[in-house]
Coordinates of C-alpha atoms in Angstrom, one line a residue:
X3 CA -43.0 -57.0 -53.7
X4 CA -45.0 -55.9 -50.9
X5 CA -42.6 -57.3 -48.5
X6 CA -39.7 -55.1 -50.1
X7 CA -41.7 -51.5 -50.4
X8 CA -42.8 -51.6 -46.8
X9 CA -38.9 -52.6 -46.0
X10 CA -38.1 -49.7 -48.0
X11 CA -41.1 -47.1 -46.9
X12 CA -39.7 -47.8 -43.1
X13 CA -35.8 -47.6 -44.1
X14 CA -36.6 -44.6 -45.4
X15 CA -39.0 -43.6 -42.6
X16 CA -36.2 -44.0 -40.2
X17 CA -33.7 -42.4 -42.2
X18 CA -36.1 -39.0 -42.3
X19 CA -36.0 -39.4 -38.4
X20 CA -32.4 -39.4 -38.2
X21 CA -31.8 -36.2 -40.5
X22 CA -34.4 -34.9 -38.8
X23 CA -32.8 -35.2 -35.6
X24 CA -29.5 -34.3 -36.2
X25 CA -30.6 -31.3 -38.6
X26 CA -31.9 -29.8 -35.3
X27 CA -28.8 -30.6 -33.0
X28 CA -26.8 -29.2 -35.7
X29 CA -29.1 -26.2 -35.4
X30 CA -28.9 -26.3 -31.5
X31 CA -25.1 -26.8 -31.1
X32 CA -24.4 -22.9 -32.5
X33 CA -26.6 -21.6 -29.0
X34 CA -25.3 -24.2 -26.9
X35 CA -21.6 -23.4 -28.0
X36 CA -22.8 -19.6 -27.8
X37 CA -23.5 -20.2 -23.6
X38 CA -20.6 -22.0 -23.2
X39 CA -18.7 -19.6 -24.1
X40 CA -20.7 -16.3 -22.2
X41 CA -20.1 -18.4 -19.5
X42 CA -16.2 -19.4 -20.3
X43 CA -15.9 -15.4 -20.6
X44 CA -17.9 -14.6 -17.1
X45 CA -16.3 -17.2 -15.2
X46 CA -12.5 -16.1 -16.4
X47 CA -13.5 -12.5 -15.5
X48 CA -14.6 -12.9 -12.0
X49 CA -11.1 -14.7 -11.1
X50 CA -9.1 -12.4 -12.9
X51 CA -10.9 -9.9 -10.8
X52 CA -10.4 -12.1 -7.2
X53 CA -6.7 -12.5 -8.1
X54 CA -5.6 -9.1 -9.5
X55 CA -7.7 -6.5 -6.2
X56 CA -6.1 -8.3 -3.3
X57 CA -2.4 -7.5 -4.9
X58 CA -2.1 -4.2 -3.1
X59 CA 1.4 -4.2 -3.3
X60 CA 1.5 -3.9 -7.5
X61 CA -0.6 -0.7 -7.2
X62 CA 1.6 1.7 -5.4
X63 CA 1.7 4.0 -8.7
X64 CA -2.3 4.5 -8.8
X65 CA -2.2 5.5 -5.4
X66 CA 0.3 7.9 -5.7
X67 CA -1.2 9.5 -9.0
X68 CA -4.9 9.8 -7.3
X69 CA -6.9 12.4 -9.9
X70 CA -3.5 14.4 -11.1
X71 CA -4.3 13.5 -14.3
X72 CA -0.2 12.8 -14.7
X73 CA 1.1 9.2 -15.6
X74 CA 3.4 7.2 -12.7
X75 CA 5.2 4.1 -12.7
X76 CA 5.9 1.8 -9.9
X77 CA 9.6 0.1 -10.6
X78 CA 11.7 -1.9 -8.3
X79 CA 15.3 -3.1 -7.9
X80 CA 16.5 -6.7 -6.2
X81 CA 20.0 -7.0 -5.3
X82 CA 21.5 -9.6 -4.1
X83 CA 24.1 -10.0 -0.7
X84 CA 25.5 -12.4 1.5
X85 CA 22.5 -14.3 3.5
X86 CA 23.8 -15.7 6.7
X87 CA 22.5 -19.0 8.0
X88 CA 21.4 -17.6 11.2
X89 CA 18.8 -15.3 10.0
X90 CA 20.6 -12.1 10.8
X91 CA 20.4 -9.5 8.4
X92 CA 21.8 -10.0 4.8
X93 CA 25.1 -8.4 3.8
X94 CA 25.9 -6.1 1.1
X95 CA 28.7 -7.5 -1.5
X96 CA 29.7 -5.4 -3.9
X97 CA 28.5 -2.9 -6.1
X98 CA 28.6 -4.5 -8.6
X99 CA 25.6 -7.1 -7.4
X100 CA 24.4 -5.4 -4.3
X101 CA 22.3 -2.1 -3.0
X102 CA 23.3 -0.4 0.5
X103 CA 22.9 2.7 1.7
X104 CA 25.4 4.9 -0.4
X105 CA 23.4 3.4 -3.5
X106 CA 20.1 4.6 -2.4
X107 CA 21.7 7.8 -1.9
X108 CA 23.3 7.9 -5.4
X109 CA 20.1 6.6 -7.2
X110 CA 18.4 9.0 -5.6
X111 CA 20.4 12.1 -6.4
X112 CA 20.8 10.6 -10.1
X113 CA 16.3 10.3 -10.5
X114 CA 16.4 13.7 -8.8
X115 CA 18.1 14.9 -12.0
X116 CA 16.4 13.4 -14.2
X117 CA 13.2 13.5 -13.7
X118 CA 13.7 17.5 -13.2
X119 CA 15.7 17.7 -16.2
X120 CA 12.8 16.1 -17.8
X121 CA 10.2 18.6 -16.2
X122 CA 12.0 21.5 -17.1
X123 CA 11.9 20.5 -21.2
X124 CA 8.3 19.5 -20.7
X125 CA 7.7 22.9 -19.5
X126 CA 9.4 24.3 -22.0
X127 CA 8.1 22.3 -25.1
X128 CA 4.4 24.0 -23.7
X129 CA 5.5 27.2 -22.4
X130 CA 9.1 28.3 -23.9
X131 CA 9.0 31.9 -22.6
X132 CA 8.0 31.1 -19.1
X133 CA 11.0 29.4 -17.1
X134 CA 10.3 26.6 -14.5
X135 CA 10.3 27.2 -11.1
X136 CA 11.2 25.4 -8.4
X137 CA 8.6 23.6 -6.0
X138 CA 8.8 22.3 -3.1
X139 CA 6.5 19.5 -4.2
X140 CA 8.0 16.0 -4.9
X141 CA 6.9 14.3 -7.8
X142 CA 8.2 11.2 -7.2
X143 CA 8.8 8.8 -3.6
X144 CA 10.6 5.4 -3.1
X145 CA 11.2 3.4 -0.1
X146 CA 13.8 0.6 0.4
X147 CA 14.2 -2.3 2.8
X148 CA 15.8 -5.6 4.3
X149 CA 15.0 -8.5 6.1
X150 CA 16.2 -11.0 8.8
X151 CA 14.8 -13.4 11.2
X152 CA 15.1 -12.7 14.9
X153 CA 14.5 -13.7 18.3
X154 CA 11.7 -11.8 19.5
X155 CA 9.9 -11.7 23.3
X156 CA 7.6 -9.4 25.3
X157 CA 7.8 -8.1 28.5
X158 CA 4.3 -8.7 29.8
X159 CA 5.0 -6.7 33.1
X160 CA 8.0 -5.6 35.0
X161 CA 9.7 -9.0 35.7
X162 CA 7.9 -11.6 33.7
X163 CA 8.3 -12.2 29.8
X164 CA 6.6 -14.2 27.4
X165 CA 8.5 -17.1 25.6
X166 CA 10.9 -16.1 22.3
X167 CA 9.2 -16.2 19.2
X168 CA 11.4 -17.1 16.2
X169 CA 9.9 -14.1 14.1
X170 CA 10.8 -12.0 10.3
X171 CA 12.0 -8.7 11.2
X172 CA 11.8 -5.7 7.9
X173 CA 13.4 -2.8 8.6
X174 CA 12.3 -0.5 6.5
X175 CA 12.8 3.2 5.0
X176 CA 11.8 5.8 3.0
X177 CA 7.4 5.6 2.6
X178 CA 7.5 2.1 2.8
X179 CA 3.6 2.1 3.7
X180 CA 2.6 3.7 0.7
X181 CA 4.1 0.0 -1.6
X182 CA 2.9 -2.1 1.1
X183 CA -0.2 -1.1 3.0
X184 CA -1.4 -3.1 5.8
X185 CA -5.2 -2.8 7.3
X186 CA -4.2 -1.0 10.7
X187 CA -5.6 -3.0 13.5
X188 CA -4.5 -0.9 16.5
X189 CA -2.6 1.8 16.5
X190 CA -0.5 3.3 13.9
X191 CA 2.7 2.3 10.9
X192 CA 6.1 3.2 11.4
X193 CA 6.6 7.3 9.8
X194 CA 9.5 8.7 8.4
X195 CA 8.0 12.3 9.6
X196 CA 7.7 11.1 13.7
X197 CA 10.7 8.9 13.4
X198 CA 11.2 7.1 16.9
X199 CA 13.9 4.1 16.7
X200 CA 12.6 2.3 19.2
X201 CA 9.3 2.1 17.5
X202 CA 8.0 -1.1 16.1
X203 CA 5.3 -2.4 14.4
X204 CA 3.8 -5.9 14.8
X205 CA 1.6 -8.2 12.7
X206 CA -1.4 -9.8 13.7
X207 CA 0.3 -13.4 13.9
X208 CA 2.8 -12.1 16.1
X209 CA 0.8 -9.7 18.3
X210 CA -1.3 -13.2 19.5
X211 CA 1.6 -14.8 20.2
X212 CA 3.4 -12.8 22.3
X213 CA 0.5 -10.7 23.9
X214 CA -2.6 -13.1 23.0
X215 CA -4.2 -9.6 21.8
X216 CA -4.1 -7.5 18.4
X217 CA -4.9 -3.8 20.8
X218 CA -1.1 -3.8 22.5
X219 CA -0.3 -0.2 21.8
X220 CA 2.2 1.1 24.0
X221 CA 3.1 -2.9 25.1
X222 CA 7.3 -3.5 24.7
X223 CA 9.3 -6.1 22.9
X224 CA 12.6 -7.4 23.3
X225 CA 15.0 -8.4 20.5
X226 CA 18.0 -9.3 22.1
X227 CA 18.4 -6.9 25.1
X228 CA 17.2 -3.5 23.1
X229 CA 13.5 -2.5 23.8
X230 CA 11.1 -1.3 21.4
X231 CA 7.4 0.0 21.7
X232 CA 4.7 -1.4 20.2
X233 CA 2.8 1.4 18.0
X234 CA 0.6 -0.7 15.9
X235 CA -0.3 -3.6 15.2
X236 CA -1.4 -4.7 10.9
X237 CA -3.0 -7.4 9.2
X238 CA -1.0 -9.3 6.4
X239 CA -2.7 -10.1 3.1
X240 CA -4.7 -13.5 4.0
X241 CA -5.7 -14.1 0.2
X242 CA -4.6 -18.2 -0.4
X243 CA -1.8 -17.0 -2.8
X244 CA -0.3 -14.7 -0.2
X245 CA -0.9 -17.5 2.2
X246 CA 1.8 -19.8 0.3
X247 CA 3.7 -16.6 -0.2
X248 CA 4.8 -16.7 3.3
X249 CA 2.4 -13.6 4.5
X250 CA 1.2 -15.9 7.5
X251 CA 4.3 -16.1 9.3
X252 CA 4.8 -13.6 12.4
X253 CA 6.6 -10.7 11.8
X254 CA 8.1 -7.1 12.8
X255 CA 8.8 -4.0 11.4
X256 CA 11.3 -1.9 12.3
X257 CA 13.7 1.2 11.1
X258 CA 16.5 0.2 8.5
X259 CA 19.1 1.5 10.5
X260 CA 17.7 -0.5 14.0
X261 CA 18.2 -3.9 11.7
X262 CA 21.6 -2.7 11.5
X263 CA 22.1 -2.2 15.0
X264 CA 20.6 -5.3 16.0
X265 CA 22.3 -7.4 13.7
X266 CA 25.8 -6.0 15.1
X267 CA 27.7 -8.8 17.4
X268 CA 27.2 -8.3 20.9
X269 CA 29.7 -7.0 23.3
X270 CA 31.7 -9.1 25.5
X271 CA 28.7 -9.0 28.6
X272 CA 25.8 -10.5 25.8
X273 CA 24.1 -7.1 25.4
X274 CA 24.1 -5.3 22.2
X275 CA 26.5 -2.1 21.9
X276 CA 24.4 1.1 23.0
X277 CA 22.3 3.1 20.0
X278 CA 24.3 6.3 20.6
X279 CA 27.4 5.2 20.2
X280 CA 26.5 2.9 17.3
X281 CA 28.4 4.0 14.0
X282 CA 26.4 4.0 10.6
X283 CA 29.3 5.3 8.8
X284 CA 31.7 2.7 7.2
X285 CA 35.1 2.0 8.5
X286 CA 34.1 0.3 11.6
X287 CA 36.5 -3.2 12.3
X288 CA 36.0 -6.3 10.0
X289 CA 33.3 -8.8 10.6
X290 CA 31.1 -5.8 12.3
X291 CA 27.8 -4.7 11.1
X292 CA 26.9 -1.0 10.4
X293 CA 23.8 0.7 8.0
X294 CA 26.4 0.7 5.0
X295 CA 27.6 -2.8 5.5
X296 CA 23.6 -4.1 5.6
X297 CA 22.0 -5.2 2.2
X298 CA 18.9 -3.5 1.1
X299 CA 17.6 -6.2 -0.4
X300 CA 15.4 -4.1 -2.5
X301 CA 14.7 -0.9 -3.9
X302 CA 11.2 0.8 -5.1
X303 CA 9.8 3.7 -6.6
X304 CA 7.0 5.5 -8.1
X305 CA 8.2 7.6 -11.0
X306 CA 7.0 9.9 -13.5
X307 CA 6.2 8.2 -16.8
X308 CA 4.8 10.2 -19.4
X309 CA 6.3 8.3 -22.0
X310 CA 5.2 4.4 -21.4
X311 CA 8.4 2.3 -19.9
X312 CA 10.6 5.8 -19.4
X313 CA 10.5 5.4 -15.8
X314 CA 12.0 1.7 -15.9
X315 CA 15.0 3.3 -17.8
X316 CA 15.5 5.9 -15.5
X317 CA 16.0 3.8 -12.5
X318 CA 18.4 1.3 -14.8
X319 CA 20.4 4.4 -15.6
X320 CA 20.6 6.0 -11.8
X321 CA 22.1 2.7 -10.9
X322 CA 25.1 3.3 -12.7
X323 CA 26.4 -0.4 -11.6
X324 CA 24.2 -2.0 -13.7
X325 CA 25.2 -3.5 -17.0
X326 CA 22.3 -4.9 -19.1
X327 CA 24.9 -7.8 -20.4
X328 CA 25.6 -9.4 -17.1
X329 CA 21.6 -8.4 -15.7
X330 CA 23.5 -8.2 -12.3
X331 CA 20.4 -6.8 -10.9
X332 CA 16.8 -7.7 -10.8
X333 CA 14.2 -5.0 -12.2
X334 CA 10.3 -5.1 -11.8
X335 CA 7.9 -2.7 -13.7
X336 CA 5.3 -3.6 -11.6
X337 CA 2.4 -1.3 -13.4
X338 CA 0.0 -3.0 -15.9
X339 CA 2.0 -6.5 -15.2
X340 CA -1.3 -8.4 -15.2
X341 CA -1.9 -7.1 -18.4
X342 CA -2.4 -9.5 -21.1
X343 CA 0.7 -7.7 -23.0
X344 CA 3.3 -8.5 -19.8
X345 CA 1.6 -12.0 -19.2
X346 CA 1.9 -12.6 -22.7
X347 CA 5.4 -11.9 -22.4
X348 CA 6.7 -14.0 -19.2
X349 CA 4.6 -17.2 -21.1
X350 CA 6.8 -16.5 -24.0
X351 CA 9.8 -16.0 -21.8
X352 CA 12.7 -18.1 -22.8
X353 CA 15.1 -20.4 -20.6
X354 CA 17.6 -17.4 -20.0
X355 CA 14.9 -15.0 -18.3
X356 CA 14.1 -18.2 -16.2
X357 CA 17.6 -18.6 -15.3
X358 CA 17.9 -15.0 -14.2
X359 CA 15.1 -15.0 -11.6
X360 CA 16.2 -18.4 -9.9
X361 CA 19.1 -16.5 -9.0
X362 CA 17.0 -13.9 -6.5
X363 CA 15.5 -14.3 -3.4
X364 CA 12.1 -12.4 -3.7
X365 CA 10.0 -11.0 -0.5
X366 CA 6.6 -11.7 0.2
X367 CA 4.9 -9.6 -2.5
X368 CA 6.6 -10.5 -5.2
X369 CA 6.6 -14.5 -4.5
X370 CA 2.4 -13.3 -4.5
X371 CA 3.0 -11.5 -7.4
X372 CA 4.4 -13.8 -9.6
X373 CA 2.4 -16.7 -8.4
X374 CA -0.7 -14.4 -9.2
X375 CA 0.7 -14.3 -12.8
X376 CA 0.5 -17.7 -13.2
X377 CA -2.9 -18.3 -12.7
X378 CA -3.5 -15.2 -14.7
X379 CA -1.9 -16.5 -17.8
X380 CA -4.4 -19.3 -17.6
X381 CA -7.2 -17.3 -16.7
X382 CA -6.6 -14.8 -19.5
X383 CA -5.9 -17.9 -22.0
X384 CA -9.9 -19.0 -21.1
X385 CA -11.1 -15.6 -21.5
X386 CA -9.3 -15.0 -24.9
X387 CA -10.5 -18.4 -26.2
X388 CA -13.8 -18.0 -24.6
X389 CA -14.3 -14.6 -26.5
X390 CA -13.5 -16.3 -29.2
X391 CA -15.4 -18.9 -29.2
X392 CA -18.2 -16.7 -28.5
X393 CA -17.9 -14.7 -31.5
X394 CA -17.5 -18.0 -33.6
X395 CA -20.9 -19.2 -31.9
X396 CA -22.7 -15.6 -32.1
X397 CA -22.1 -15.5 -36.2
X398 CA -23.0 -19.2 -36.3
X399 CA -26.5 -18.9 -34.6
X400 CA -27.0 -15.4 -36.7
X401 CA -26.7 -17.8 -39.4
X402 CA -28.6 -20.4 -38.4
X403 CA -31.9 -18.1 -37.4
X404 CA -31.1 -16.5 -41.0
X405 CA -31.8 -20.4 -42.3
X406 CA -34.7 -21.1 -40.5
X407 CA -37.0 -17.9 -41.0
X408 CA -35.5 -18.2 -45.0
X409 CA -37.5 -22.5 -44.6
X410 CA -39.9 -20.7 -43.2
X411 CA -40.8 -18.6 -45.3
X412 CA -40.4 -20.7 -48.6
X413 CA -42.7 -23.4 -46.3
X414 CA -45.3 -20.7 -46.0
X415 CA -45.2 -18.7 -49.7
X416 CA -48.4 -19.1 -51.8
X417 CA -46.7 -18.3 -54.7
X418 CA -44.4 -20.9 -54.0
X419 CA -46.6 -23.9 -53.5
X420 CA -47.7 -26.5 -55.5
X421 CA -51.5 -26.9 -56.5
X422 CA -53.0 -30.0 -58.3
X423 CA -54.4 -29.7 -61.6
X424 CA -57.3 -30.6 -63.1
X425 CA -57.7 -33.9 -64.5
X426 CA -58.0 -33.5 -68.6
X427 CA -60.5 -35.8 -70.1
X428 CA -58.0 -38.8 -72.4
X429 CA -59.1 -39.3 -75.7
X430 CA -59.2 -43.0 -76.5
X431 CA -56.9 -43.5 -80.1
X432 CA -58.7 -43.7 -83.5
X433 CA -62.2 -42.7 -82.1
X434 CA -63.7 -39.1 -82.5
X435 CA -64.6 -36.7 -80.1
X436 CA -68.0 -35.6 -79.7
X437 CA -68.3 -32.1 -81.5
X438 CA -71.5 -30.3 -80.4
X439 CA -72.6 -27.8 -83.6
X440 CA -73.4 -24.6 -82.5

């Protein structure tokens, strides 16, 4: 008998211990959870921060808007065109699929009307006796560019020249700087206001490699046989992601209508046909190039957008080509696409929008871009489940403090404790109790 209650005193000894033990890992896990997930939330915060500031190129709209107190949009077009094997510039196709000069023109002249038609009932919905008057001020700007891949060498002094440099060449238009600005190293950007077409503007990759120096202002480059001046030189966006978006690979910017004219087939001697007598209007023999015949490979904008997404629509409907069956252009609403809302809605996208954006080629910024949605997506997937959890855990460990100061108080209530009473005296049966007589 002995042998089984001190079997059964330690059993249950032991089995105390355990509940005891896991009654306050129980209690533990809510806190531990609770940190977890505070530092699920911190973590996912700082790398959404590291990815989102470097993309420069996404916030063209914020710039542009500054302390107005009005509402822009930054949108964006991708056509497609004929890419040529040997890295010239790209051709336009058709309308139908493809963006030149005429259809900057015509998209410009069709926002121009809209957007004042829209000022002009704005001004009227506030003020209907006072009619608008015209400003000089532009409320909106876009820019527009192409690309190609040229042979490019320097003339280090009168006779001698460096070796060619297999380099990309954007020639750009419009106030290209404001979508795309690059930390000045030397000198200055290309400028629409003290337009020089021999200008051009180097990156730092290709600055070393042809001059072995980033301060080469005034130094000249050849592509081809046409000179240009060096009047700055710019840094790239060095962030890993823009890395293995291609931002590392020499390059050169130039004017729009210089790509043109250096993508044109040389004369009969090997030198290209002189700038002045270069024609930019169309008609010029088949298999030529000219500034109409070129591909602007995309178009941007920052637009007025007092009502959310109204600026998307209005560069869809200035581009009377476009036909929202066939999607025979790409568009990019480029503010507030880190958001959770426009993540949420590429994760969601189906096989058909996938489809679609195989069929572009993308620059630089927008391989960053949507490479920097991607880790986003994730990213904002831990913060949203870290938040989550954290709430889950805070309401968990209110609840279990609630428990332990409610045992600890019922541990420590006098009113609730148990006292020993006081032994009563038995009476043996049949005998008589001693009555004292008073």
């Amino acid at each position: 008998m002995k042998v089984k209650a001190n079997a059964l005193r330690i059993t249950t000894e032991a089995g105390l211990k355990t509940s005891g033990f896991f009654r306050k890992v129980f209690r533990t896990l809510p806190f531990v959870f609770a940190a977890a997930a505070l530092l699920g939330i911190i973590l996912s915060s700082i790398q959404i921060s590291l990815l989102t500031e470097p993309q420069y190129d996404q916030f063209a709209a914020e710039r542009w808007e500054g302390d107005t107190g009005k509402s822009y949009r930054q949108v964006s077009v991708i056509s497609r065109g004929q890419h040529r094997t040997d890295g010239a510039p790209p051709l336009f196709l058709d309308a139908g699929s493809s963006l030149n000069k005429n259809s900057v023109i015509e998209i410009r002249g069709a926002l121009d009307t809209l957007i004042s038609a829209s000022a002009i009932q704005g001004d009227r919905t506030i003020q209907p006796t006072i009619p608008a008057e015209p400003s000089d001020i532009r409320t909106w700007v876009d820019a527009y560019y192409s690309e190609a891949r040229m042979s490019i060498r320097a003339i280090v002094n009168e006779t001698e020249m460096s070796e060619t440099v297999n380099s990309e060449v954007t020639g750009v238009a419009g106030n290209y700087y404001l979508f795309h600005p690059r930390r000045i190293l030397s000198g200055s950007f290309l400028s629409e206001e003290r337009f020089d077409p021999q200008s051009i503007v180097l990156n730092e990759q290709l600055a070393w490699l042809l001059f072995k120096s980033n301060d080469i202002e005034g130094r000249t480059v050849l592509i081809g046989s046409r000179k240009y001046n060096v009047v700055g030189v710019v840094a790239e966006p060095d962030a890993k992601i823009d890395i293995a978006a291609g931002f590392d690979s020499p390059r050169a910017y130039i004017y729009f209508d210089e790509l043109a004219f250096i993508g044109a087939s040389p004369s009969d001697n090997g030198s290209f046909t002189d700038r002045e007598n270069f024609d930019f209007m169309p008609g010029k023999g088949e298999g030529e190039i000219t500034a109409d015949s070129l591909l602007v490979f995309c178009y941007e904008a920052v637009l007025p957008d007092p009502i959310d997404g109204i600026a998307l629509n209005d560069l869809k409907d200035a581009l009377t080509t476009y036909s929202p069956n066939d999607e025979n252009f790409y568009f990019v609403d480029h503010t507030g696409r880190f958001g959770v809302i426009s993540l949420a809605k590429h994760f969601f996208s189906n096989d058909e929008d996938l489809l679609l954006r195989s069929k572009y080629a993308y620059p630089p910024s927008e391989i960053s871009a949507q490479i920097t949605e991607k880790h986003l997506t994730s990213w904002w997937i831990v913060l949203l489940i870290a938040t989550l959890f954290a709430i889950i855990s805070a309401l968990a460990s209110v609840l279990t403090i609630l428990r332990l100061r409610s045992d600890s108080s019922k541990s420590g209530n006098p009113d609730l404790t148990v006292t020993e009473e006081e032994p009563q005296p038995t009476i043996a049966k049949g005998s008589v109790p001693n009555i004292r007589r008073v």
